[in-house]
Tab-separated table of C-alpha atoms and ligand atoms in Angstrom:
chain	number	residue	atom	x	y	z
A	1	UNK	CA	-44.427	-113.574	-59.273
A	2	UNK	CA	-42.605	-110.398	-59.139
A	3	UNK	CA	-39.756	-109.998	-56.683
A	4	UNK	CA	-41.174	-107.154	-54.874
A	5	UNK	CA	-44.232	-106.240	-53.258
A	6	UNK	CA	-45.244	-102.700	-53.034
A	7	UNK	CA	-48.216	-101.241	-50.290
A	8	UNK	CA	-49.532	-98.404	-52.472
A	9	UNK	CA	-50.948	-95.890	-50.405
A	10	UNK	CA	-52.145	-93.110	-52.790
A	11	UNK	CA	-54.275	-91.449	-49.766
A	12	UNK	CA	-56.675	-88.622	-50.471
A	13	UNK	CA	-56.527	-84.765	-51.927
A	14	UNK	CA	-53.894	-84.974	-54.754
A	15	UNK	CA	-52.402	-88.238	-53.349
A	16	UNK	CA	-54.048	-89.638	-55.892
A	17	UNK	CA	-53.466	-88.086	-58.800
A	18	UNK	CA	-49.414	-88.077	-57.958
A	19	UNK	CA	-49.561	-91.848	-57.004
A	20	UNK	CA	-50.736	-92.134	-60.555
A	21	UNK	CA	-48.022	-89.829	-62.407
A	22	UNK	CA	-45.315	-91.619	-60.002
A	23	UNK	CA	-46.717	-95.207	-61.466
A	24	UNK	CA	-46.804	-94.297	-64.869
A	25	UNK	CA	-43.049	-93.362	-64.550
A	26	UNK	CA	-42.350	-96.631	-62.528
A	27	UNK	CA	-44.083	-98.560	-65.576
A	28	UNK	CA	-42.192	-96.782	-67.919
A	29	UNK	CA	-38.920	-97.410	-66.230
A	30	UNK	CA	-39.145	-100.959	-66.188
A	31	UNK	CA	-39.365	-101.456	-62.866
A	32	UNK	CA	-41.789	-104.653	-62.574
A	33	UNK	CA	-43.706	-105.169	-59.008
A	34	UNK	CA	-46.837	-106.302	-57.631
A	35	UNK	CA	-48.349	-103.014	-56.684
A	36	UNK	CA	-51.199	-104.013	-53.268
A	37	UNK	CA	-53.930	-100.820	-52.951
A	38	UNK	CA	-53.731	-99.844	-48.907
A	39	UNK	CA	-56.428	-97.812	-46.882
A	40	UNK	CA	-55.257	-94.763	-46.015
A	41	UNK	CA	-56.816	-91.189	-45.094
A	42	UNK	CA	-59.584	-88.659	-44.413
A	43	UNK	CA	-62.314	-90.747	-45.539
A	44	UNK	CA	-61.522	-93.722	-43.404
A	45	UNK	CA	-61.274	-91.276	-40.263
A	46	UNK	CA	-64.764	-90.196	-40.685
A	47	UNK	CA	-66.256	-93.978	-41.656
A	48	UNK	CA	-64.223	-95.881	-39.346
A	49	UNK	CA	-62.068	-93.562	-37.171
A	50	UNK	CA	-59.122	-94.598	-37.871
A	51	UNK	CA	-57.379	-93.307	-41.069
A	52	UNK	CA	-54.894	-96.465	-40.758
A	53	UNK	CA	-56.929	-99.154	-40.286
A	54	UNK	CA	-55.208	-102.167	-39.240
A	55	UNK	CA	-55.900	-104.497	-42.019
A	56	UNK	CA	-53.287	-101.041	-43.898
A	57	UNK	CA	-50.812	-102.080	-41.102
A	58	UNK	CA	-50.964	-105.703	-41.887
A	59	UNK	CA	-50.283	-104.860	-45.847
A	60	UNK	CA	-47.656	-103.098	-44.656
A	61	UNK	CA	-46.151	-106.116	-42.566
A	62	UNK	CA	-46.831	-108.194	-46.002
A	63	UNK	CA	-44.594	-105.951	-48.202
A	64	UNK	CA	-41.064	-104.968	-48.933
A	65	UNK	CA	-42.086	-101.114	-48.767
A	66	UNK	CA	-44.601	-98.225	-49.083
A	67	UNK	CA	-45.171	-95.594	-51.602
A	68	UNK	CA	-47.428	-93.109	-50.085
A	69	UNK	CA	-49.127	-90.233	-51.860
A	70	UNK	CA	-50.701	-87.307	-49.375
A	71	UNK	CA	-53.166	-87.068	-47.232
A	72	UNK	CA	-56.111	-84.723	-45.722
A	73	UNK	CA	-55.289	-83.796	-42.044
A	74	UNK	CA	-57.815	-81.458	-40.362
A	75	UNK	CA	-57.716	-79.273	-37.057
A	76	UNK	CA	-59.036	-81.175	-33.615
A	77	UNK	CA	-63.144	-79.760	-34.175
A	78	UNK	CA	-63.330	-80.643	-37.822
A	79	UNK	CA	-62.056	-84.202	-36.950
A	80	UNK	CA	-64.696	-84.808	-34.846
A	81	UNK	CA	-67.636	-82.837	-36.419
A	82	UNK	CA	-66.662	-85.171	-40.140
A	83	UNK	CA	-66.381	-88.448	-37.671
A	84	UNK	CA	-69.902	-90.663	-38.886
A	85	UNK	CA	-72.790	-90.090	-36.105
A	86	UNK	CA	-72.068	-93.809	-34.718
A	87	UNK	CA	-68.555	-92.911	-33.938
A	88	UNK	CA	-69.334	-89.504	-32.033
A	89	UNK	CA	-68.698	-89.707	-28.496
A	90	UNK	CA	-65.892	-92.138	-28.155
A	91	UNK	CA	-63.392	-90.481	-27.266
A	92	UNK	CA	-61.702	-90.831	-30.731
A	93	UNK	CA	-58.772	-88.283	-31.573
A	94	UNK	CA	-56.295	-88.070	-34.846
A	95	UNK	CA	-53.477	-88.947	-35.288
A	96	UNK	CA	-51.363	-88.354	-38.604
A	97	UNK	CA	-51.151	-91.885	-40.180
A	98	UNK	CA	-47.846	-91.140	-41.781
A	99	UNK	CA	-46.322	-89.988	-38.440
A	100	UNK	CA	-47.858	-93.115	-37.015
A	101	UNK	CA	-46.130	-95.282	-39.663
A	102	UNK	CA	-42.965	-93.719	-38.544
A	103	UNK	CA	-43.144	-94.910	-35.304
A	104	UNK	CA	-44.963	-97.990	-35.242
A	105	UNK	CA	-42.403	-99.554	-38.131
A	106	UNK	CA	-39.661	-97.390	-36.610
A	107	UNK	CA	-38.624	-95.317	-39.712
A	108	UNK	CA	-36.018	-93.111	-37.705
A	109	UNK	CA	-34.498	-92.192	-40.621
A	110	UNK	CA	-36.616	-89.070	-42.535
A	111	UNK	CA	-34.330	-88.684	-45.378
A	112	UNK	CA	-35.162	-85.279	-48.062
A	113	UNK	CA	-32.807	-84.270	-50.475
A	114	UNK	CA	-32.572	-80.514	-51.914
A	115	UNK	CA	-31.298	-80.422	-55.511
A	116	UNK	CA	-31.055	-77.351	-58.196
A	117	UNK	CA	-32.272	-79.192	-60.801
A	118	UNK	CA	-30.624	-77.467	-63.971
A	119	UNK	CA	-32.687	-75.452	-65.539
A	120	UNK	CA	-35.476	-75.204	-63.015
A	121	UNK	CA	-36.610	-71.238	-62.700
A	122	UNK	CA	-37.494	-71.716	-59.380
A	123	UNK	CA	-34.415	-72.319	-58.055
A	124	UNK	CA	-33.111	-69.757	-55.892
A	125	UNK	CA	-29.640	-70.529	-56.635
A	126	UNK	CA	-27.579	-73.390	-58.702
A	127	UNK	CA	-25.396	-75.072	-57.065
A	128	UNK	CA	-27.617	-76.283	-53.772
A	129	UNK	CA	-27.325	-80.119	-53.414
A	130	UNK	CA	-28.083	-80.847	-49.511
A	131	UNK	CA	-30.011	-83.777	-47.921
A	132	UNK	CA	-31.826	-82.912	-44.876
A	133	UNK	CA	-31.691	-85.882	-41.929
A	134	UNK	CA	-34.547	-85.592	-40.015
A	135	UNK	CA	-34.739	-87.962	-37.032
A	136	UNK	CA	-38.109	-89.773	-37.727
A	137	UNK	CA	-39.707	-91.104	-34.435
A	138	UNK	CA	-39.334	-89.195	-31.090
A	139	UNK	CA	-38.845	-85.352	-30.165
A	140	UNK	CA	-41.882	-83.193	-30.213
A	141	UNK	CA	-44.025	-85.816	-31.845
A	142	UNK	CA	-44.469	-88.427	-29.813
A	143	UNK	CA	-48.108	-87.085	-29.109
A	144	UNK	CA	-47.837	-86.478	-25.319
A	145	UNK	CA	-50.110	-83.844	-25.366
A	146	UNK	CA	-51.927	-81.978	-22.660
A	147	UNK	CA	-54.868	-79.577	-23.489
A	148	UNK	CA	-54.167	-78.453	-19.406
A	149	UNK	CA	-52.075	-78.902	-16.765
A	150	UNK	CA	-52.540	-82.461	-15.483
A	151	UNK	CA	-52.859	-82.377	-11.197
A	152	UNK	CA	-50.416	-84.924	-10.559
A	153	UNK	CA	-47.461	-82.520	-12.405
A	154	UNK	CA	-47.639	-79.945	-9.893
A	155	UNK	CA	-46.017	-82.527	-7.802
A	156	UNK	CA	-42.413	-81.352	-9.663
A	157	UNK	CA	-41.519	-78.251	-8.838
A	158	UNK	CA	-40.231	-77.348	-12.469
A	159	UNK	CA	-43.892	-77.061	-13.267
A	160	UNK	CA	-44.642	-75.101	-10.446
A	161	UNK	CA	-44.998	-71.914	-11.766
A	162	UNK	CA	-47.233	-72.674	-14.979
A	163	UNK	CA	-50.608	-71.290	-15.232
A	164	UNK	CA	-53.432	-74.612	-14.802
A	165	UNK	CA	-54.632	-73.701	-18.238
A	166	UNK	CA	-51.511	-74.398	-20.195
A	167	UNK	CA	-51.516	-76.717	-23.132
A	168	UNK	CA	-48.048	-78.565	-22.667
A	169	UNK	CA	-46.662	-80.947	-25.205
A	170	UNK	CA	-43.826	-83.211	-24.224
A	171	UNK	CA	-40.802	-83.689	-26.074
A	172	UNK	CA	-38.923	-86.719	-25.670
A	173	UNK	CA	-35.175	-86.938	-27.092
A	174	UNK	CA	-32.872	-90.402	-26.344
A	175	UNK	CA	-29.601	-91.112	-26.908
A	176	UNK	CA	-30.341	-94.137	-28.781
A	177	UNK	CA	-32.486	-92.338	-31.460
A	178	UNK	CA	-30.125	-89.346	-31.617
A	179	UNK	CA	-27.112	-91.766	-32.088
A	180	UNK	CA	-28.844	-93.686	-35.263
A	181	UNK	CA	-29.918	-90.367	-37.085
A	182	UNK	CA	-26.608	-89.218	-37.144
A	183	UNK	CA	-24.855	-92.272	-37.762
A	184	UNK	CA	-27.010	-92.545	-40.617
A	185	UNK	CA	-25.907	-89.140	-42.014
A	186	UNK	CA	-22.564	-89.900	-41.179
A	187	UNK	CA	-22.781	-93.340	-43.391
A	188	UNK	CA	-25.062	-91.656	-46.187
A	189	UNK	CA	-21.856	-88.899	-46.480
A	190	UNK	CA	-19.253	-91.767	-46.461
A	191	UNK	CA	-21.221	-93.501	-49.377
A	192	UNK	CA	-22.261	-90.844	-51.250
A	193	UNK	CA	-18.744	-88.718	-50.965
A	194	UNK	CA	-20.497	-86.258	-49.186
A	195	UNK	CA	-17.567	-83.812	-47.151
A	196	UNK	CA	-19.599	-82.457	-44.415
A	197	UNK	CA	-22.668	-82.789	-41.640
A	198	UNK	CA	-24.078	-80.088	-39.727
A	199	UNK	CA	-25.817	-81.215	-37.047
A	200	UNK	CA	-28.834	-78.787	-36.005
A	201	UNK	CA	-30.107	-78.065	-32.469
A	202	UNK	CA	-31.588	-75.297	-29.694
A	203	UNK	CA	-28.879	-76.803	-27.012
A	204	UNK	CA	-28.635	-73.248	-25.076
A	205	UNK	CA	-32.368	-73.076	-24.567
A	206	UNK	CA	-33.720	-76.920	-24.523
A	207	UNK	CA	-30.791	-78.222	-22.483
A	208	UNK	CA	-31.798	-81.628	-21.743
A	209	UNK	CA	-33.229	-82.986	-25.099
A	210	UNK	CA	-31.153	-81.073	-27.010
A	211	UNK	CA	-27.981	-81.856	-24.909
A	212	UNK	CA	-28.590	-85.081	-25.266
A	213	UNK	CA	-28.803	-85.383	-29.413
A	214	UNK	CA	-25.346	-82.903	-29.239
A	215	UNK	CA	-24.057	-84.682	-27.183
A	216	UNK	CA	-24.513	-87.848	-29.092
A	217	UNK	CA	-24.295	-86.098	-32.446
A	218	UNK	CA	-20.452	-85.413	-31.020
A	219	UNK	CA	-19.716	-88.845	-29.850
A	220	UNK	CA	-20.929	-90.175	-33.611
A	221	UNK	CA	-18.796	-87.577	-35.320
A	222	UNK	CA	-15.596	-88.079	-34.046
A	223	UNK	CA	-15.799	-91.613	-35.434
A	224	UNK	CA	-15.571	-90.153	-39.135
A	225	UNK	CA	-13.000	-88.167	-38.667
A	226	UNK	CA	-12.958	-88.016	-42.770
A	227	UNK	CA	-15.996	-86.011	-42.741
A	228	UNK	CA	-16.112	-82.429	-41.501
A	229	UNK	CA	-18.270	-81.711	-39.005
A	230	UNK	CA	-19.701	-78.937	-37.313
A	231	UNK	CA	-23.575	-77.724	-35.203
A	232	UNK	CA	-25.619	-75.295	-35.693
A	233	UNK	CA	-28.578	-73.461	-33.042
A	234	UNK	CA	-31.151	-73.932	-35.630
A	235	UNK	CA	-32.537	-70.097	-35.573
A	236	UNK	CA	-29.049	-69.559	-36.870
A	237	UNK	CA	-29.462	-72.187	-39.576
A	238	UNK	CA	-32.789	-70.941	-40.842
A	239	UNK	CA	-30.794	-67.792	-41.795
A	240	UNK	CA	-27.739	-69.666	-43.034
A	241	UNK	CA	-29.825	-71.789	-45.611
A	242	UNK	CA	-31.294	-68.635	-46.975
A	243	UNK	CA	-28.047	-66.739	-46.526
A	244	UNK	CA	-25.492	-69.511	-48.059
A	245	UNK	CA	-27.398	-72.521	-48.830
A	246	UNK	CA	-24.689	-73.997	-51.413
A	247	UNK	CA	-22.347	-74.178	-48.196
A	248	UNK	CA	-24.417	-77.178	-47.014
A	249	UNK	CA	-24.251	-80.824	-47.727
A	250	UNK	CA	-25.798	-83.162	-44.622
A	251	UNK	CA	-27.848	-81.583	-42.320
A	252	UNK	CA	-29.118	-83.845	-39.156
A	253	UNK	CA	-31.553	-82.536	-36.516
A	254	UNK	CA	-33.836	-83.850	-34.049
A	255	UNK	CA	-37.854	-84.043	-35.720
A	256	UNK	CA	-40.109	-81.082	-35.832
A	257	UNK	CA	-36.508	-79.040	-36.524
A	258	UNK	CA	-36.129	-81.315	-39.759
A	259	UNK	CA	-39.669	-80.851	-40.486
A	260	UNK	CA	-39.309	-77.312	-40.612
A	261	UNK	CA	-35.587	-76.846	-42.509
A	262	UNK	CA	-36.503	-79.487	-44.828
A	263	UNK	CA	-39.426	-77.128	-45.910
A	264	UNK	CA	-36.748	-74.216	-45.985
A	265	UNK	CA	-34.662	-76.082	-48.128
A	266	UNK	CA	-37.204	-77.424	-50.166
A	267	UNK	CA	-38.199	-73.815	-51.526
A	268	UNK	CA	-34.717	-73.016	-52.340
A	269	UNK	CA	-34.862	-75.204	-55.230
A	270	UNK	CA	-38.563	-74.889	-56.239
A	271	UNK	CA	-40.954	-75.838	-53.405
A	272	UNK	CA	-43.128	-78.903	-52.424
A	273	UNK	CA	-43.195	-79.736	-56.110
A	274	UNK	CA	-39.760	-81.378	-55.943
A	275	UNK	CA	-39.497	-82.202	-52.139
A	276	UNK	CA	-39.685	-85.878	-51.329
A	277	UNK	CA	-38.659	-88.070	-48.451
A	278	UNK	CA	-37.745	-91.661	-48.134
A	279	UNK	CA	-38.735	-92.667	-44.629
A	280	UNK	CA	-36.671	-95.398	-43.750
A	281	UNK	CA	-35.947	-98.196	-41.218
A	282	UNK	CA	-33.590	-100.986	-40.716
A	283	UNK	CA	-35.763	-103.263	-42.560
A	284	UNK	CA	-38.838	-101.350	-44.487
A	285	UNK	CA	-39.242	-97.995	-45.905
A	286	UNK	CA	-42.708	-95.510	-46.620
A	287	UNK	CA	-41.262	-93.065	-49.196
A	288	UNK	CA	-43.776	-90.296	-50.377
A	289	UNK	CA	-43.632	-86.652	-51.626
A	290	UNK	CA	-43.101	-84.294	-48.722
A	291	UNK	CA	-45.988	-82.309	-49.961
A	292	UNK	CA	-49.724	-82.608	-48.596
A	293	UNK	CA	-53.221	-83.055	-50.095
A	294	UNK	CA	-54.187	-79.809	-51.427
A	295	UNK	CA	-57.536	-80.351	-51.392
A	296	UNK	CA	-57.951	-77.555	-53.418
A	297	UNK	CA	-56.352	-78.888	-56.224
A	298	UNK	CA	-57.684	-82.508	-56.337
A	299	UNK	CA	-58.399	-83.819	-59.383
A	300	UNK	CA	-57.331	-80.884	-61.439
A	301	UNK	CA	-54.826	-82.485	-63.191
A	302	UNK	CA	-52.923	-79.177	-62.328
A	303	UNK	CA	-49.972	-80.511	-59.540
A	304	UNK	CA	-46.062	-80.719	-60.231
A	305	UNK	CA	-45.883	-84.403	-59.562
A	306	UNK	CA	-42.202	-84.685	-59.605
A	307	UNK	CA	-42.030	-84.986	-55.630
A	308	UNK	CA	-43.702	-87.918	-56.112
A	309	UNK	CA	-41.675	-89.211	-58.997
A	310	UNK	CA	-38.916	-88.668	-57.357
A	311	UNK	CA	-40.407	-90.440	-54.009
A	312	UNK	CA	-40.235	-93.440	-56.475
A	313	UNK	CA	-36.937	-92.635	-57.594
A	314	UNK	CA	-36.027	-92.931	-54.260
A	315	UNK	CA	-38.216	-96.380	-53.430
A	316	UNK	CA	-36.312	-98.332	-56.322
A	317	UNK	CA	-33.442	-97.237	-55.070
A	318	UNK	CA	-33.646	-98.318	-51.963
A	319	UNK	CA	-34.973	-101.735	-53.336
A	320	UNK	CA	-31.337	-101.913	-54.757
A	321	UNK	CA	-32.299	-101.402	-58.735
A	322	UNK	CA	-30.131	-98.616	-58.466
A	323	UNK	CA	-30.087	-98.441	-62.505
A	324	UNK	CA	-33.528	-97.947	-62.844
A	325	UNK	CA	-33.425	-95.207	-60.081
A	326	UNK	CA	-30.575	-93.542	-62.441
A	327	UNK	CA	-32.307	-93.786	-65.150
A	328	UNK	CA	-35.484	-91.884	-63.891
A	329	UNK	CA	-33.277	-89.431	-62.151
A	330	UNK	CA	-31.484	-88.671	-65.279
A	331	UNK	CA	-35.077	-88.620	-67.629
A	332	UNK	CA	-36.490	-85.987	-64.734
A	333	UNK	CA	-33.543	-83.726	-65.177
A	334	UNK	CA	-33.833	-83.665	-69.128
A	335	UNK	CA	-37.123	-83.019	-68.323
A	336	UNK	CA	-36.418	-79.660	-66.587
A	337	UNK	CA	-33.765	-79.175	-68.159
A	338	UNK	CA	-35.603	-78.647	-71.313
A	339	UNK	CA	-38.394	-76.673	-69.703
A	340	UNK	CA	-40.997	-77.334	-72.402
A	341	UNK	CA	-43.127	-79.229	-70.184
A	342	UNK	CA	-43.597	-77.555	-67.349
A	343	UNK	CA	-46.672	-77.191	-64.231
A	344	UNK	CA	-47.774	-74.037	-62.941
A	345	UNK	CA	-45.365	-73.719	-60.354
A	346	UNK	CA	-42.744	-73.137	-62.760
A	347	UNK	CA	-44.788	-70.691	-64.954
A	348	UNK	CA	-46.530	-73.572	-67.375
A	349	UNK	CA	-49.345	-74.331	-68.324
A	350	UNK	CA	-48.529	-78.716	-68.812
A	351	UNK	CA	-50.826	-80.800	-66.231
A	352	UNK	CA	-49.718	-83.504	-63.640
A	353	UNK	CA	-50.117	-86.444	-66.406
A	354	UNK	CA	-48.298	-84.555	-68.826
A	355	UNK	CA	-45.021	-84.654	-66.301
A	356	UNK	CA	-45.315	-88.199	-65.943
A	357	UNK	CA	-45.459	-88.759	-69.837
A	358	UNK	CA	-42.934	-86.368	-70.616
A	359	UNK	CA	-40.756	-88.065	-67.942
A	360	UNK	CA	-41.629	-91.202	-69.521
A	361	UNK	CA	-40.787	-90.085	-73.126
A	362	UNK	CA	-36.880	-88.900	-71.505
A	363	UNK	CA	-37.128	-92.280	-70.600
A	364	UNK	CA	-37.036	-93.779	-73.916
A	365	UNK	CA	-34.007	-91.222	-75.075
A	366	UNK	CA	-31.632	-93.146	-72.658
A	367	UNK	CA	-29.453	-92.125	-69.628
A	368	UNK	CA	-27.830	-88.602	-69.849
A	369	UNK	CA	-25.855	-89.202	-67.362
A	370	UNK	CA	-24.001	-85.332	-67.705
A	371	UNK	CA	-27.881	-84.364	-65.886
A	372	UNK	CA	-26.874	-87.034	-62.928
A	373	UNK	CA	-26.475	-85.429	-59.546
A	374	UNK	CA	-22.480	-85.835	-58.702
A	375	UNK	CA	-23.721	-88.413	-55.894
A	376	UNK	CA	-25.175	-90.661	-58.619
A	377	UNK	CA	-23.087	-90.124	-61.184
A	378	UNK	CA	-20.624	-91.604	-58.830
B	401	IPM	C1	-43.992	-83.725	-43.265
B	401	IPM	C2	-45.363	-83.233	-42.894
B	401	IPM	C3	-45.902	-84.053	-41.729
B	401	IPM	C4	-44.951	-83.833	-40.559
B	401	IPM	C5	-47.351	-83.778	-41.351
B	401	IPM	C6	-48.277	-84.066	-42.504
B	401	IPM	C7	-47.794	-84.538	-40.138
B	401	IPM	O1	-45.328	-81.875	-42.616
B	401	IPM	O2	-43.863	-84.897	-43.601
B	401	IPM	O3	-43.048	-82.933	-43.192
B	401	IPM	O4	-45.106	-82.863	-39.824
B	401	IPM	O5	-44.040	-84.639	-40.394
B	402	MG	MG1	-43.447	-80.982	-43.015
């Protein structure tokens, strides 16, 4: 039996085709699991109206971790028009499975690292190497959601003076999620020899939830007094990252502001083709490229699948075979480094498979460990 058991989640769109590239690198690496096929996606909205079905949740119970590939999400009226005739009516709505995995296994930790891969022509500038911290399970996603104003909320004045046909979404901050998110940062920069975390908020306009994950962001700071530390009003930030994104090295914000810089960030070294996320718990983990399904492009054999690659990069990592993780970190950067193999995105003409081969091939020449990022060459 192998030691670990994986929930592979390949999805819909391009999901699959990464999921594939990623395994073929995973396989190539060495890295030996039992690999269990989940539900997951578009198609099991409009059959069953759910696109996580529970018997996914239970595999997910089952296993160590997740590798998830991408999946189709649609606006409110397509949802229901595509839900099968039986299921009409019911009152069904979507939900994004992969934020529901966040918060039903409580994966507060979104972690997405921006490199400049040597070599890459896509990368705005060189010497970028930031991880983006985005708190994984509260803030504006908690789905509290109101297509009008509910009666009963006229009963605080606060709400008073809204118009009865505003949408309102709620946004929820604690002090208990805001404290973990940055103490994670804080520990990822103490083990990874990171100097400094910039903590990202709106604190002079959304005074309460943002005071409150400042305020905590603070309280967690002055505990590492080794690590600089400073905050940013994330308007501000958006400019800084363009502006002087090599100044950066842990950035930790509350949840749709992480969604949005990690985007940012992830263009400043190439776009959703490298941009992956490990979304991670106390005691399991969903990593997956940050990218979605591109519908467009499914079954082209056309993506970059080196988000995805590097999603599994990240998994084994996590799983502690911290060699093998090297090893395909190191075989991706001779990769780019190179450049003969390259995807459209960079200006190629190679197709998702041959990545994954070429990858593999890197594998075979050994470690160059001169390609490592500084934090794993440590
Ligand atoms: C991401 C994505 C998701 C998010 C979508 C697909 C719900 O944009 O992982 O960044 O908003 O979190
Ligand atoms: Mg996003």
């Amino acid at each position: 039996m192998s030691k670990y058991r994986i929930a592979w989640l390949p999805g819909d769109g391009i999901g699959q085709e990464v999921s594939d590239a990623a395994r073929l690198v995973l396989d190539a690496a060495g890295f030996e699991a039992e690999y269990l096929a989940g539900d997951i996606g578009w198609e099991f909205w409009c059959k069953e109206g759910d696109p996580l079905p529970p018997r996914t949740l239970e595999l997910l119970r089952t296993t160590h971790c997740a590798f998830f590939g991408a999946i189709t999400s649609k606006p409110v009226a397509d949802a229901k028009r595509e839900l099968a005739p039986e299921l009409q009516y019911r009152g069904l709505t979507y939900r994004s499975p992969i934020v529901r995995m966040r918060q039903l296994l409580d994966l507060y930790v979104c972690l997405r690292p921006c490199r400049a891969w040597r070599g890459n022509p896509l990368n705005y500038r060189e010497d970028i190497d930031l991880v983006v911290f985005r708190e994984n399970t509260e803030g504006m996603y908690i789905g509290v959601e109101f297509p009008k104003v509910p009666e009963s909320f006229y009963a605080e004045p606060a709400i008073e003076r809204l118009p009865a046909d505003a949408a309102i979404s709620i946004r929820s901050v604690t002090r208990k999620a805001s404290r973990r998110i940055v103490e994670a940062a804080f520990q990822y920069a103490v083990k990874h020899r990171r100097r400094r975390v910039t903590a990202v908020h709106k604190a002079n306009v959304l005074r309460a939830t943002c005071g409150v994950f400042l305020e905590a962001a603070q309280e967690v700071a002055a505990r590492y007094p080794q690590i600089q530390f400073d905050t940013a009003n994330v308007d501000a930030m958006g400019m800084w990252l363009v502006k002087n994104p090599q100044n950066y090295d842990v950035i930790v914000t509350t949840n749709l502001f992480g969604d949005i810089l990690s985007d940012l960030a992830a263009q400043l070294v190439g776009g959703m083709g490298f941009a992956y996320s490990g979304n991670i718990g106390d005691t399991y983990a969903v990593f997956e490229p940050t990218h979605g399904s591109a519908p467009k492009y499914a079954g082209l054999n056309k993506v970059n699948p080196l988000a995805g690659i590097l999603a599994a990069k990240m998994m084994v990592e996590w799983l502690g075979e911290v060699q093998i993780a090297r090893n395909i970190e190191s075989a991706v950067a001779q990769l780019i480094e190179r450049g003969k193999v390259r995807t459209y995105d960079m200006g190629g003409s190679a197709g998702t498979m041959d990545i994954a081969h070429g990858v593999a091939e890197s594998l075979h020449c050994g470690t160059d460990d001169r390609l490592l990022s500084p934090v794993s060459r440590r």
